Structure formats: C-alpha cells, structure tokens
Short mmCIF file of C-alpha atoms in Angstrom, two decimals:
data_model
loop_
_atom_site.label_atom_id
_atom_site.label_comp_id
_atom_site.label_asym_id
_atom_site.label_seq_id
_atom_site.Cartn_x
_atom_site.Cartn_y
_atom_site.Cartn_z
CA MET Q 1 -31.68 162.42 -49.23
CA LYS Q 2 -32.26 164.76 -46.59
CA LYS Q 3 -35.29 164.75 -43.73
CA SER Q 4 -35.94 168.19 -45.17
CA GLU Q 5 -36.57 166.85 -49.14
CA ILE Q 6 -39.27 163.96 -47.66
CA GLN Q 7 -42.46 165.51 -48.77
CA ILE Q 8 -44.77 164.03 -46.66
CA PHE Q 9 -48.93 164.01 -47.47
CA LEU Q 10 -51.13 163.81 -45.04
CA ALA Q 11 -54.78 162.53 -46.02
CA HIS Q 12 -57.70 163.19 -43.75
CA ALA Q 13 -61.27 164.12 -42.69
CA SER Q 14 -62.09 167.37 -41.35
CA GLU Q 15 -63.31 165.66 -38.36
CA ASP Q 16 -59.91 164.17 -37.24
CA LYS Q 17 -57.92 167.94 -37.90
CA PRO Q 18 -57.13 168.56 -34.57
CA ALA Q 19 -54.78 164.93 -34.14
CA VAL Q 20 -53.48 165.82 -37.86
CA LEU Q 21 -52.54 169.49 -36.51
CA ALA Q 22 -50.85 167.67 -33.88
CA LEU Q 23 -49.21 164.85 -36.67
CA HIS Q 24 -47.58 167.59 -38.92
CA GLU Q 25 -46.40 169.49 -36.06
CA ARG Q 26 -44.24 166.55 -35.00
CA LEU Q 27 -43.34 165.91 -38.12
CA LYS Q 28 -42.23 169.11 -38.86
CA GLN Q 29 -39.92 169.65 -35.71
CA ALA Q 30 -38.60 166.23 -36.85
CA GLY Q 31 -37.10 167.90 -39.70
CA TYR Q 32 -39.85 166.79 -42.24
CA LYS Q 33 -41.58 168.30 -44.87
CA PRO Q 34 -45.35 167.22 -43.78
CA TRP Q 35 -47.42 168.51 -46.71
CA LEU Q 36 -51.80 169.36 -45.24
CA ASP Q 37 -53.71 171.03 -46.91
CA LYS Q 38 -54.67 173.73 -43.67
CA LYS Q 39 -51.40 175.08 -43.87
CA ASP Q 40 -50.07 174.53 -47.09
CA LEU Q 41 -52.77 175.32 -49.52
CA ILE Q 42 -52.75 179.48 -50.50
CA PRO Q 43 -55.78 181.06 -50.00
CA GLY Q 44 -57.53 181.53 -53.95
CA GLN Q 45 -55.52 177.97 -55.18
CA ASN Q 46 -57.89 175.66 -56.42
CA TRP Q 47 -57.23 173.09 -54.46
CA ARG Q 48 -59.03 170.33 -57.00
CA SER Q 49 -55.79 170.68 -58.68
CA VAL Q 50 -53.26 171.41 -56.26
CA ILE Q 51 -54.03 168.62 -53.96
CA PRO Q 52 -53.10 165.70 -56.60
CA LYS Q 53 -49.83 167.65 -57.59
CA ALA Q 54 -49.37 167.23 -54.18
CA ILE Q 55 -50.08 163.51 -53.82
CA ALA Q 56 -48.17 163.20 -56.82
CA ASP Q 57 -44.68 164.80 -55.70
CA SER Q 58 -45.24 163.45 -52.60
CA GLN Q 59 -42.35 161.23 -51.77
CA LEU Q 60 -44.72 159.61 -48.66
CA PHE Q 61 -49.03 159.24 -48.57
CA ILE Q 62 -50.17 158.74 -44.89
CA ALA Q 63 -53.74 157.82 -44.68
CA CYS Q 64 -55.12 159.11 -41.42
CA LEU Q 65 -57.92 157.05 -41.03
CA SER Q 66 -60.82 156.83 -37.80
CA GLN Q 67 -64.06 155.96 -37.22
CA ARG Q 68 -65.14 158.92 -38.42
CA SER Q 69 -62.92 159.14 -41.75
CA ILE Q 70 -63.61 155.76 -42.99
CA ALA Q 71 -67.84 155.99 -43.07
CA LYS Q 72 -67.03 159.66 -45.04
CA GLN Q 73 -67.46 159.73 -48.75
CA GLY Q 74 -66.18 162.30 -50.94
CA PHE Q 75 -62.73 163.66 -51.47
CA VAL Q 76 -60.73 161.95 -49.25
CA GLN Q 77 -61.97 158.82 -50.24
CA ARG Q 78 -60.21 159.97 -53.93
CA GLU Q 79 -57.04 160.90 -52.16
CA PHE Q 80 -56.81 157.52 -51.38
CA LYS Q 81 -57.21 156.26 -54.17
CA MET Q 82 -54.74 158.64 -55.82
CA ALA Q 83 -52.32 157.13 -53.69
CA LEU Q 84 -53.00 153.65 -54.88
CA ASN Q 85 -52.66 154.81 -57.98
CA GLN Q 86 -49.71 156.49 -57.45
CA TYR Q 87 -47.66 153.47 -55.39
CA ALA Q 88 -49.12 150.95 -58.40
CA ASP Q 89 -45.87 152.66 -60.42
CA ARG Q 90 -43.42 152.71 -57.50
CA PRO Q 91 -40.63 149.63 -57.20
CA PRO Q 92 -41.63 146.54 -55.78
CA ASN Q 93 -41.20 146.61 -52.11
CA SER Q 94 -41.14 150.17 -51.77
CA ILE Q 95 -43.03 151.92 -49.10
CA TYR Q 96 -45.29 155.00 -50.20
CA LEU Q 97 -48.59 153.97 -48.64
CA ILE Q 98 -48.88 154.26 -45.05
CA PRO Q 99 -52.47 153.70 -43.51
CA LEU Q 100 -52.04 155.11 -40.14
CA ARG Q 101 -54.76 153.99 -37.59
CA LEU Q 102 -56.34 157.09 -34.99
CA ASP Q 103 -57.90 155.17 -33.41
CA GLU Q 104 -59.50 151.44 -33.65
CA CYS Q 105 -61.20 151.38 -37.20
CA ASP Q 106 -61.38 149.17 -39.62
CA ILE Q 107 -59.14 149.74 -42.89
CA PRO Q 108 -61.81 150.48 -45.51
CA ASP Q 109 -62.14 148.58 -48.45
CA LEU Q 110 -60.62 150.63 -51.30
CA ARG Q 111 -59.46 148.55 -54.29
CA GLN Q 112 -56.85 149.92 -57.37
CA GLU Q 113 -58.92 148.20 -60.68
CA GLU Q 114 -55.86 147.95 -62.65
CA TYR Q 115 -53.33 145.89 -60.56
CA GLY Q 116 -55.48 144.75 -57.78
CA LEU Q 117 -53.88 147.04 -55.17
CA ASN Q 118 -56.51 147.10 -52.24
CA LEU Q 119 -55.44 149.33 -48.79
CA ARG Q 120 -56.15 146.77 -46.68
CA ASP Q 121 -53.12 144.82 -47.97
CA LEU Q 122 -50.61 147.42 -46.67
CA HIS Q 123 -49.57 147.18 -42.67
CA TRP Q 124 -51.19 149.94 -40.59
CA LEU Q 125 -49.50 151.62 -38.03
CA ASP Q 126 -51.71 152.17 -35.29
CA TYR Q 127 -50.64 156.10 -34.15
CA TRP Q 128 -51.94 156.35 -30.98
CA GLU Q 129 -49.66 154.06 -29.34
CA GLU Q 130 -47.16 154.98 -26.57
CA ASP Q 131 -44.38 154.17 -30.07
CA GLY Q 132 -46.60 155.48 -32.72
CA PHE Q 133 -44.21 158.14 -34.04
CA GLU Q 134 -41.20 156.45 -33.59
CA GLN Q 135 -43.03 153.28 -35.53
CA LEU Q 136 -43.40 156.22 -38.65
CA GLU Q 137 -40.29 157.27 -38.31
CA ARG Q 138 -39.06 153.29 -38.52
CA ALA Q 139 -40.71 153.04 -41.61
CA ILE Q 140 -39.23 156.41 -43.49
CA THR Q 141 -35.87 154.99 -42.33
CA TYR Q 142 -36.17 152.01 -44.21
CA GLN Q 143 -37.47 153.59 -47.37
CA PHE Q 144 -34.56 156.88 -47.95
CA LYS Q 145 -31.49 156.53 -47.08
CA LEU Q 146 -30.94 159.56 -44.92
CA GLU Q 147 -28.03 161.73 -45.06
CA PRO Q 148 -26.39 163.26 -41.96
CA GLU Q 149 -28.20 166.72 -40.83
CA GLU Q 150 -26.23 169.94 -39.63
CA PRO Q 151 -25.98 169.85 -36.28
CA LYS Q 152 -29.22 171.97 -35.08
CA LYS Q 153 -30.19 174.09 -32.12
CA PRO Q 154 -32.12 171.64 -29.23
CA VAL Q 155 -35.32 170.44 -30.63
CA ILE Q 156 -38.86 170.94 -29.03
CA VAL Q 157 -40.31 167.88 -28.89
CA THR Q 158 -44.75 168.11 -28.14
CA PRO Q 159 -45.81 165.47 -25.60
CA PRO Q 160 -47.79 162.98 -27.50
CA LEU Q 161 -51.23 164.05 -28.11
CA SER Q 162 -54.80 162.63 -27.97
CA VAL Q 163 -58.18 163.99 -28.48
CA PHE Q 164 -61.33 164.89 -26.21
CA ASN Q 165 -65.04 165.51 -27.50
CA PHE Q 166 -66.79 168.54 -25.61
CA GLU Q 167 -70.06 170.72 -26.18
CA ILE Q 168 -70.09 174.29 -25.54
CA VAL Q 169 -73.10 176.64 -25.13
CA ARG Q 170 -73.71 180.22 -25.65
CA VAL Q 171 -76.17 182.17 -24.20
CA ASN Q 172 -78.45 185.07 -24.33
CA ALA Q 173 -78.53 188.41 -22.04
CA LYS Q 174 -81.17 186.40 -20.21
CA GLY Q 175 -79.34 183.30 -19.63
CA GLU Q 176 -81.00 181.39 -22.38
CA GLN Q 177 -79.44 179.04 -24.45
CA ILE Q 178 -79.24 180.25 -28.26
CA ASN Q 179 -76.46 177.60 -29.58
CA LYS Q 180 -75.07 174.15 -28.40
CA GLU Q 181 -72.03 172.95 -30.68
CA SER Q 182 -69.69 169.92 -31.01
CA LYS Q 183 -65.84 171.13 -30.32
CA GLN Q 184 -62.43 169.19 -30.37
CA SER Q 185 -58.99 169.79 -28.45
CA GLN Q 186 -56.11 168.04 -28.34
CA TYR Q 187 -54.06 167.35 -24.99
CA PHE Q 188 -51.43 165.34 -23.00
CA SER Q 189 -51.84 164.04 -19.41
CA GLU Q 190 -49.17 163.69 -17.13
CA ASP Q 191 -49.03 161.12 -15.02
CA LEU Q 192 -48.11 162.27 -11.16
CA GLY Q 193 -48.22 158.71 -9.93
CA ASN Q 194 -51.05 156.48 -7.95
CA GLY Q 195 -53.47 157.13 -11.03
CA ILE Q 196 -53.53 160.74 -10.67
CA THR Q 197 -53.07 162.71 -13.97
CA LEU Q 198 -52.52 166.28 -14.97
CA GLU Q 199 -54.71 166.98 -18.70
CA MET Q 200 -52.64 169.83 -20.29
CA VAL Q 201 -54.62 171.13 -23.00
CA ALA Q 202 -53.56 172.69 -26.75
CA ILE Q 203 -54.15 176.35 -26.60
CA PRO Q 204 -53.25 177.52 -30.26
CA GLY Q 205 -51.62 180.76 -31.14
CA GLY Q 206 -53.71 184.07 -31.69
CA THR Q 207 -53.99 187.59 -31.89
CA PHE Q 208 -56.95 189.60 -29.50
CA LEU Q 209 -57.49 192.34 -27.67
CA MET Q 210 -57.44 192.50 -24.24
CA GLY Q 211 -59.34 194.32 -21.45
CA THR Q 212 -62.71 196.10 -22.26
CA GLU Q 213 -63.53 199.13 -24.36
CA ASP Q 214 -63.71 202.35 -22.73
CA GLU Q 215 -67.82 202.84 -23.34
CA GLU Q 216 -68.49 199.42 -22.22
CA ILE Q 217 -66.32 200.53 -18.97
CA GLU Q 218 -68.58 203.38 -19.00
CA LYS Q 219 -71.87 201.17 -18.64
CA LEU Q 220 -70.27 198.54 -15.95
CA VAL Q 221 -68.86 201.65 -13.32
CA LYS Q 222 -72.49 203.21 -13.84
CA LYS Q 223 -73.85 199.90 -13.38
CA PHE Q 224 -72.14 198.72 -10.30
CA ASN Q 225 -70.78 202.10 -8.61
CA TRP Q 226 -67.56 200.16 -8.95
CA GLU Q 227 -64.81 202.32 -10.49
CA GLY Q 228 -62.50 199.82 -9.92
CA PHE Q 229 -63.42 198.44 -13.79
CA ARG Q 230 -61.16 201.09 -14.96
CA ARG Q 231 -58.37 198.88 -14.17
CA GLU Q 232 -58.88 196.97 -17.69
CA ARG Q 233 -57.75 199.60 -19.40
CA PRO Q 234 -56.86 200.46 -22.25
CA GLN Q 235 -58.23 197.68 -24.45
CA HIS Q 236 -55.19 196.68 -26.60
CA GLU Q 237 -54.13 193.84 -29.57
CA VAL Q 238 -51.83 191.10 -28.17
CA THR Q 239 -50.31 188.04 -30.23
CA VAL Q 240 -50.15 185.52 -27.73
CA PRO Q 241 -47.88 181.91 -29.29
CA PRO Q 242 -49.02 178.61 -28.95
CA PHE Q 243 -49.51 176.65 -25.53
CA PHE Q 244 -50.53 174.40 -22.88
CA MET Q 245 -52.99 175.04 -20.10
CA GLY Q 246 -54.52 172.80 -17.31
CA LYS Q 247 -57.81 171.63 -18.34
CA TYR Q 248 -58.86 172.11 -14.78
CA PRO Q 249 -57.53 174.51 -11.43
CA ILE Q 250 -55.11 172.60 -9.40
CA THR Q 251 -57.48 169.80 -7.50
CA GLN Q 252 -56.30 168.79 -4.22
CA ALA Q 253 -55.47 165.06 -5.18
CA GLN Q 254 -53.45 166.78 -7.29
CA TRP Q 255 -51.53 169.17 -5.04
CA GLN Q 256 -51.08 166.35 -3.17
CA ALA Q 257 -49.34 164.80 -5.21
CA ILE Q 258 -46.37 167.46 -5.91
CA ALA Q 259 -47.02 168.46 -2.04
CA ALA Q 260 -45.77 165.51 -1.15
CA THR Q 261 -42.20 165.89 -2.61
CA ALA Q 262 -39.31 167.52 -1.98
CA LYS Q 263 -39.26 170.91 -0.45
CA ILE Q 264 -37.19 173.58 -3.30
CA ASP Q 265 -37.60 176.97 -1.83
CA ASN Q 266 -40.82 177.03 0.23
CA ASP Q 267 -42.90 174.26 2.51
CA LEU Q 268 -46.18 173.07 1.11
CA GLU Q 269 -49.11 171.74 3.41
CA THR Q 270 -50.33 169.20 1.78
CA ASN Q 271 -53.84 169.49 2.38
CA PRO Q 272 -54.49 173.26 2.96
CA SER Q 273 -57.95 173.31 2.05
CA LYS Q 274 -60.71 174.35 3.66
CA PHE Q 275 -63.58 172.52 1.84
CA LYS Q 276 -62.36 168.79 1.11
CA GLY Q 277 -62.41 166.18 -2.19
CA ASP Q 278 -59.81 165.28 -4.02
CA GLU Q 279 -61.43 166.79 -7.31
CA LEU Q 280 -62.12 169.74 -5.88
CA PRO Q 281 -59.38 172.90 -6.42
CA VAL Q 282 -56.76 173.03 -4.00
CA GLU Q 283 -57.60 176.41 -2.48
CA SER Q 284 -56.41 178.83 0.64
CA VAL Q 285 -53.02 178.82 -1.15
CA ASN Q 286 -51.29 181.80 -1.89
CA TRP Q 287 -48.59 183.04 -4.99
CA TYR Q 288 -45.96 181.71 -4.06
CA GLN Q 289 -47.29 178.54 -2.59
CA ALA Q 290 -48.26 178.26 -6.21
CA THR Q 291 -45.40 179.00 -8.04
CA GLU Q 292 -43.25 176.34 -5.82
CA PHE Q 293 -46.17 173.80 -6.84
CA CYS Q 294 -45.13 174.70 -10.70
CA LYS Q 295 -41.39 174.59 -9.72
CA ARG Q 296 -41.90 170.83 -7.92
CA LEU Q 297 -43.97 169.76 -10.69
CA SER Q 298 -41.53 170.90 -13.75
CA ARG Q 299 -39.07 168.94 -11.62
CA GLU Q 300 -40.77 165.97 -11.30
CA THR Q 301 -42.18 165.78 -14.72
CA LYS Q 302 -39.06 167.29 -16.74
CA ARG Q 303 -41.29 169.87 -17.92
CA GLU Q 304 -41.37 173.74 -17.19
CA TYR Q 305 -44.35 174.38 -15.66
CA ARG Q 306 -45.06 177.89 -14.30
CA LEU Q 307 -48.66 180.12 -13.88
CA PRO Q 308 -49.81 181.96 -17.03
CA SER Q 309 -49.18 185.42 -17.80
CA GLU Q 310 -52.39 187.37 -16.95
CA ALA Q 311 -52.53 187.82 -21.21
CA GLU Q 312 -52.44 184.42 -21.66
CA TRP Q 313 -54.96 184.06 -18.98
CA GLU Q 314 -57.40 185.87 -20.38
CA TYR Q 315 -56.44 184.83 -23.65
CA ALA Q 316 -57.53 181.04 -23.28
CA CYS Q 317 -60.46 182.46 -21.04
CA ARG Q 318 -61.91 184.17 -24.30
CA ALA Q 319 -61.35 181.10 -26.40
CA GLY Q 320 -62.21 183.30 -29.03
CA THR Q 321 -65.66 184.70 -27.87
CA THR Q 322 -65.34 188.74 -27.37
CA THR Q 323 -68.57 188.72 -24.69
CA PRO Q 324 -68.25 189.51 -21.26
CA PHE Q 325 -68.41 185.73 -20.30
CA TYR Q 326 -67.27 182.63 -22.89
CA PHE Q 327 -70.70 181.83 -22.67
CA GLY Q 328 -72.39 184.87 -24.14
CA GLU Q 329 -73.43 188.14 -22.87
CA THR Q 330 -74.55 186.51 -18.91
CA ILE Q 331 -73.99 183.81 -16.45
CA THR Q 332 -75.97 181.72 -14.88
CA GLY Q 333 -75.68 179.30 -11.95
CA GLU Q 334 -76.21 176.24 -14.57
CA LEU Q 335 -73.18 177.47 -16.26
CA ALA Q 336 -70.55 178.41 -13.43
CA ASN Q 337 -70.22 178.41 -9.72
CA TYR Q 338 -70.36 181.98 -8.44
CA ASP Q 339 -72.92 183.80 -6.50
CA ALA Q 340 -75.84 183.51 -8.43
CA SER Q 341 -77.53 185.00 -5.96
CA ASN Q 342 -76.47 188.19 -7.76
CA THR Q 343 -77.23 189.09 -11.18
CA TYR Q 344 -75.70 190.31 -14.01
CA ALA Q 345 -77.82 191.18 -17.19
CA GLU Q 346 -80.99 189.59 -17.74
CA GLU Q 347 -80.49 186.12 -16.28
CA ALA Q 348 -83.38 184.81 -13.59
CA LYS Q 349 -81.07 184.83 -9.91
CA GLY Q 350 -79.25 180.76 -9.12
CA GLU Q 351 -78.13 178.95 -6.71
CA TYR Q 352 -75.52 180.42 -4.41
CA ARG Q 353 -73.86 177.31 -3.39
CA GLN Q 354 -71.28 178.83 -0.40
CA GLN Q 355 -68.64 176.75 -1.58
CA THR Q 356 -66.22 174.89 -4.59
CA THR Q 357 -67.75 172.76 -6.63
CA PRO Q 358 -65.68 169.67 -8.32
CA VAL Q 359 -63.85 170.51 -11.67
CA GLY Q 360 -64.68 170.04 -15.01
CA GLN Q 361 -69.12 170.01 -13.61
CA PHE Q 362 -69.84 173.28 -15.91
CA PRO Q 363 -69.40 173.33 -19.58
CA PRO Q 364 -66.39 174.42 -20.80
CA ASN Q 365 -64.99 177.15 -23.42
CA ALA Q 366 -64.19 176.49 -27.07
CA PHE Q 367 -60.55 175.67 -26.55
CA GLY Q 368 -61.83 173.12 -23.74
CA LEU Q 369 -61.31 174.64 -20.62
CA TYR Q 370 -63.16 174.26 -18.00
CA ASP Q 371 -64.10 176.75 -14.57
CA MET Q 372 -62.47 179.73 -15.99
CA HIS Q 373 -65.50 181.64 -14.97
CA GLY Q 374 -65.41 181.07 -10.82
CA ASN Q 375 -65.45 178.03 -8.28
CA VAL Q 376 -62.22 179.57 -7.43
CA TRP Q 377 -59.91 182.79 -8.69
CA GLU Q 378 -56.70 181.97 -10.21
CA TRP Q 379 -53.23 182.86 -9.85
CA CYS Q 380 -51.40 184.70 -12.55
CA ALA Q 381 -47.50 185.10 -12.39
CA ASP Q 382 -47.31 189.06 -13.62
CA THR Q 383 -46.75 191.37 -11.03
CA TRP Q 384 -49.57 193.90 -10.13
CA HIS Q 385 -50.29 197.54 -12.63
CA ASP Q 386 -53.46 199.67 -12.09
CA ASN Q 387 -53.43 199.86 -15.68
CA TYR Q 388 -52.01 198.52 -19.31
CA ASP Q 389 -50.48 201.43 -20.29
CA GLY Q 390 -47.50 199.67 -21.08
CA ALA Q 391 -48.55 196.00 -21.18
CA PRO Q 392 -46.68 193.88 -23.50
CA ARG Q 393 -48.69 192.78 -26.81
CA ASP Q 394 -47.01 189.01 -26.89
CA GLY Q 395 -48.07 187.37 -24.37
CA SER Q 396 -45.38 187.10 -21.62
CA VAL Q 397 -45.37 187.68 -18.24
CA TRP Q 398 -44.94 191.62 -17.13
CA THR Q 399 -42.75 192.17 -14.48
CA GLU Q 400 -41.45 195.48 -15.37
CA ASN Q 401 -42.32 198.49 -13.11
CA GLY Q 402 -45.09 196.80 -11.13
CA ASP Q 403 -45.64 195.69 -7.23
CA ASP Q 404 -43.93 192.83 -6.53
CA ASN Q 405 -45.96 192.23 -3.71
CA ARG Q 406 -48.71 192.26 -5.28
CA SER Q 407 -49.84 189.41 -9.07
CA LEU Q 408 -52.64 189.16 -10.43
CA LEU Q 409 -56.33 186.70 -9.81
CA ARG Q 410 -58.38 186.13 -12.52
CA GLY Q 411 -62.07 184.53 -12.93
CA GLY Q 412 -63.89 185.23 -10.26
CA SER Q 413 -64.51 182.69 -7.43
CA TRP Q 414 -67.49 180.87 -5.79
CA TYR Q 415 -67.83 183.63 -3.28
CA ASP Q 416 -68.38 186.49 -5.82
CA TYR Q 417 -70.94 188.27 -8.07
CA PRO Q 418 -71.13 187.75 -11.16
CA ASP Q 419 -69.53 190.68 -12.82
CA TYR Q 420 -66.28 189.48 -10.68
CA CYS Q 421 -66.00 186.49 -13.40
CA ARG Q 422 -65.58 188.21 -16.31
CA SER Q 423 -63.09 187.42 -18.58
CA ALA Q 424 -61.59 190.97 -18.53
CA TYR Q 425 -62.05 191.48 -15.00
CA ARG Q 426 -59.00 192.18 -12.76
CA SER Q 427 -59.08 191.68 -8.94
CA THR Q 428 -57.22 194.01 -6.37
CA TYR Q 429 -57.46 191.36 -3.77
CA ASN Q 430 -54.36 189.93 -4.25
CA ARG Q 431 -51.42 190.44 -2.25
CA ARG Q 432 -48.64 187.36 -3.11
CA ASP Q 433 -49.45 186.04 0.55
CA ASN Q 434 -53.23 186.24 0.60
CA ASN Q 435 -53.98 182.64 0.82
CA SER Q 436 -58.18 183.38 1.01
CA ILE Q 437 -60.70 180.15 1.18
CA ASN Q 438 -61.21 181.33 -1.97
CA LEU Q 439 -58.15 181.65 -4.10
CA GLY Q 440 -56.12 178.36 -6.23
CA PHE Q 441 -54.59 178.33 -9.71
CA ARG Q 442 -53.63 176.34 -13.08
CA VAL Q 443 -50.87 176.06 -14.73
CA VAL Q 444 -49.46 176.42 -18.35
CA CYS Q 445 -46.37 175.27 -19.47
CA GLY Q 446 -44.82 175.89 -23.22
CA ALA Q 447 -45.81 173.85 -26.46
CA GLY Q 448 -42.80 171.28 -25.28
CA ARG Q 449 -39.77 170.50 -23.84
CA THR Q 450 -36.06 170.90 -25.14
CA LEU Q 451 -33.69 168.05 -25.21
#
C-alpha cells in the first residue's frame, strides 16, 4: 500500500480546528490522504451521511482529544463511537483508532457496547511532544506495509505548530468598544538561545483589497489636507499565499541575539536603540540593517527569513477587516502607541507616550499579530513606487521599475498622528539608509523549509 492510498479521518471538536488543520497539512505534506470536514466536505453535501461514509472508507481514524473536545457532547462523540464499531470489525491487533491528545486531558469513557471496547483501552499519542508526529508515523508504519514512492520534489516541512488564545476588540467612530471576541491562531517558536525565542504566527492565505478606494482618499485629503494619501491608489485585489509572520516587531533582546553572530554583508550594532529594554521593539534600524538581520537569522535557524512584501504586510495587518484600522473605524491611545493627543474620528484625545512601549501590550488583530498599528514603523522588502499602477497581485515583493534607494515603511509609530497608523498608509520618509528612532521591523518566512 502507498502512503497516498491511506485515508486518515481526523475527528475533532470545532474549538480545536487550528491545531487539527496544522495536523492535516503535515499529513498531506508527508504523502498521506487525510480527511477533514473543513477541507473535504463539499458545500451542499449532507454532512450527516457523508461523514459516516468517510469514517467507513478510512484506513485510520484519529480521535483528536483536548480538554475542550472531551467536555463536548454531540456529533464528535458519535464519530468516536462509529470508529469503535469499525474497530470491532477489524482483525485482532490491528491499528485503526488512535486517540491523539492535543493537550493534557483525560481519555473519555466511551464504550462500544456489543464487544465491550472502550476508547480508554487504546494507547494514546501525546501529539504536543517533540516527537509527536514521528510517533504517529511509527504507528502507521507498524500497521501498513508501505510501498516505495516515486522520488518527488523536496518536501516543504511545516514546523511543529502550537495554538495560542487571545481576544480582539472592535470600536466605533467614538472609540467605544462595541465587540470583544475570543480567537485562536497557530504559531511556532524559534529558539535564539539564552532563553530568547521568536514567535512566528501562521497567516492563512486569502484575497483582499489592497489600498484605499478613491472616494475615501478624497475624504482623507480634504480632512487632513494631505495629498500623500493618493499613494494608496488604485485599490486592487491581491491574492496572498500562506506564510508566517512575527507575532511582534523584533525586540531588542532578539536583535542582540542575532546581531552578535558573524557578519554576512553589513555590520550590526548590538544595541542601536535609543529607548532601552529587552521587550521594547528595536529601533534606529535602517533597511540594510534589517535585511542583514534576516540573512543572519536565516543562517542561524536554517529557515528562510526576510522582510515582508508590502502586500503581505497590509494583508496581515487588516486580518480580514476593511476599516481604516483593524480595531474598526478609529484608534485610541488604549489600543495602540501613537500620538493620541491628535484624533482620527470622534474619539476622545488620549496619551502621547513619546517613546516605544513593550511589545504585546495592546490588543492584537484577528490573526494574533500585535503592534501592527503604532509603536515602530516597519520596513518592507519592496522598492518604492509612487502608487499601485502595475503592482503584482500575487502578494510578491515588488522591485521592478522602483526606486531602489527607498523602501516601504508601514504601520506608523509612537511619534506619529493616527492617520499615519492606518492599515493602508504608505510612508514617504523611507530612504533605505534612514535609521530614525521610530523605525523597526518584523520578519516573515514561508510556509515551511525545504529539506
């Protein structure tokens, strides 16, 4: 039997969807045929009949368990019982049903009545452990005699992912909170040594409208008496592939860990920032220094890191929103670090802190990214273009026919007015050798690394 012939049913509670999606992707990359409702159910199908058939057709059933799923009653428990029925009909000592724990939870007391089989009778797999996926493949290898596969292109291996929980907030034009919502995202941690880590959040692929529509631009020009907003046109549709992005701007501790490594193209000061603090974002960093950091980080981690494209940055910042800020219609000093003594809409004036703040202090967006508005401007990889005429629509870095002495800065900073912090705003103070005290960056990497 070939890997591609082994259908693996992934049973799970909806609350564990991010972690199970990551498992689905890893199984697929390894050559198996995972079956997951979100990926394999076709709109309009009767899921009550399709799911039992998928269970019956699968050579392996993985019961994804967590503290959330075992407390949940409903169809997911029925799926487990269906699998127990299937297991009862399999030859003795075969492996079919694998309890896979996503966190430290008790195995539920689920019994197949006729034969007395219990889910607790089966040895479970702790997937959160470092060798979790290897142990899963060990079980599959034990059960199936796999035929050699044809050589393939290098496999892109997604790093082991964890899940984190967070809350997002939405405000109206007065800056009043109108909604709060719990979210989950996936991430992996890069060990930089001496207890310093770099958390990289999984950004799902998607399509969005980049830039600002003409009518809104005219309102902004009139309101703020600034022609520079016209750089955000024409608004255009961009499709961005999945990638990983730093949960926070690069901190001074992270900078120091990498700046202390061997030079590639440019020298790096180990402590260039004016405002000192390990958890403060690094600042006073120009574009060349930021790209040098990425090269050294790539060398040290064996993973390809780089600055984001401008399209990736705006897509990640918006996180599915179409409002000026990912918070909603306006921004306040309680939501971000900028010059809140100036207002954008109808919100009250707030505090102007006059310096950077520790990363992660303010609410994140729906992808789980922090400080995308304010704190420090963030360098992008693209060369400067005065508008979006001819811009790529695939999320890639745009360098053709640009000004290669200048690159994009996004997000605003502790020093700036609120309109500069908008998701769509493009800064003009962007010479690549500029290392002002409000310039920093965050890094991205692809969906995996090539082995």
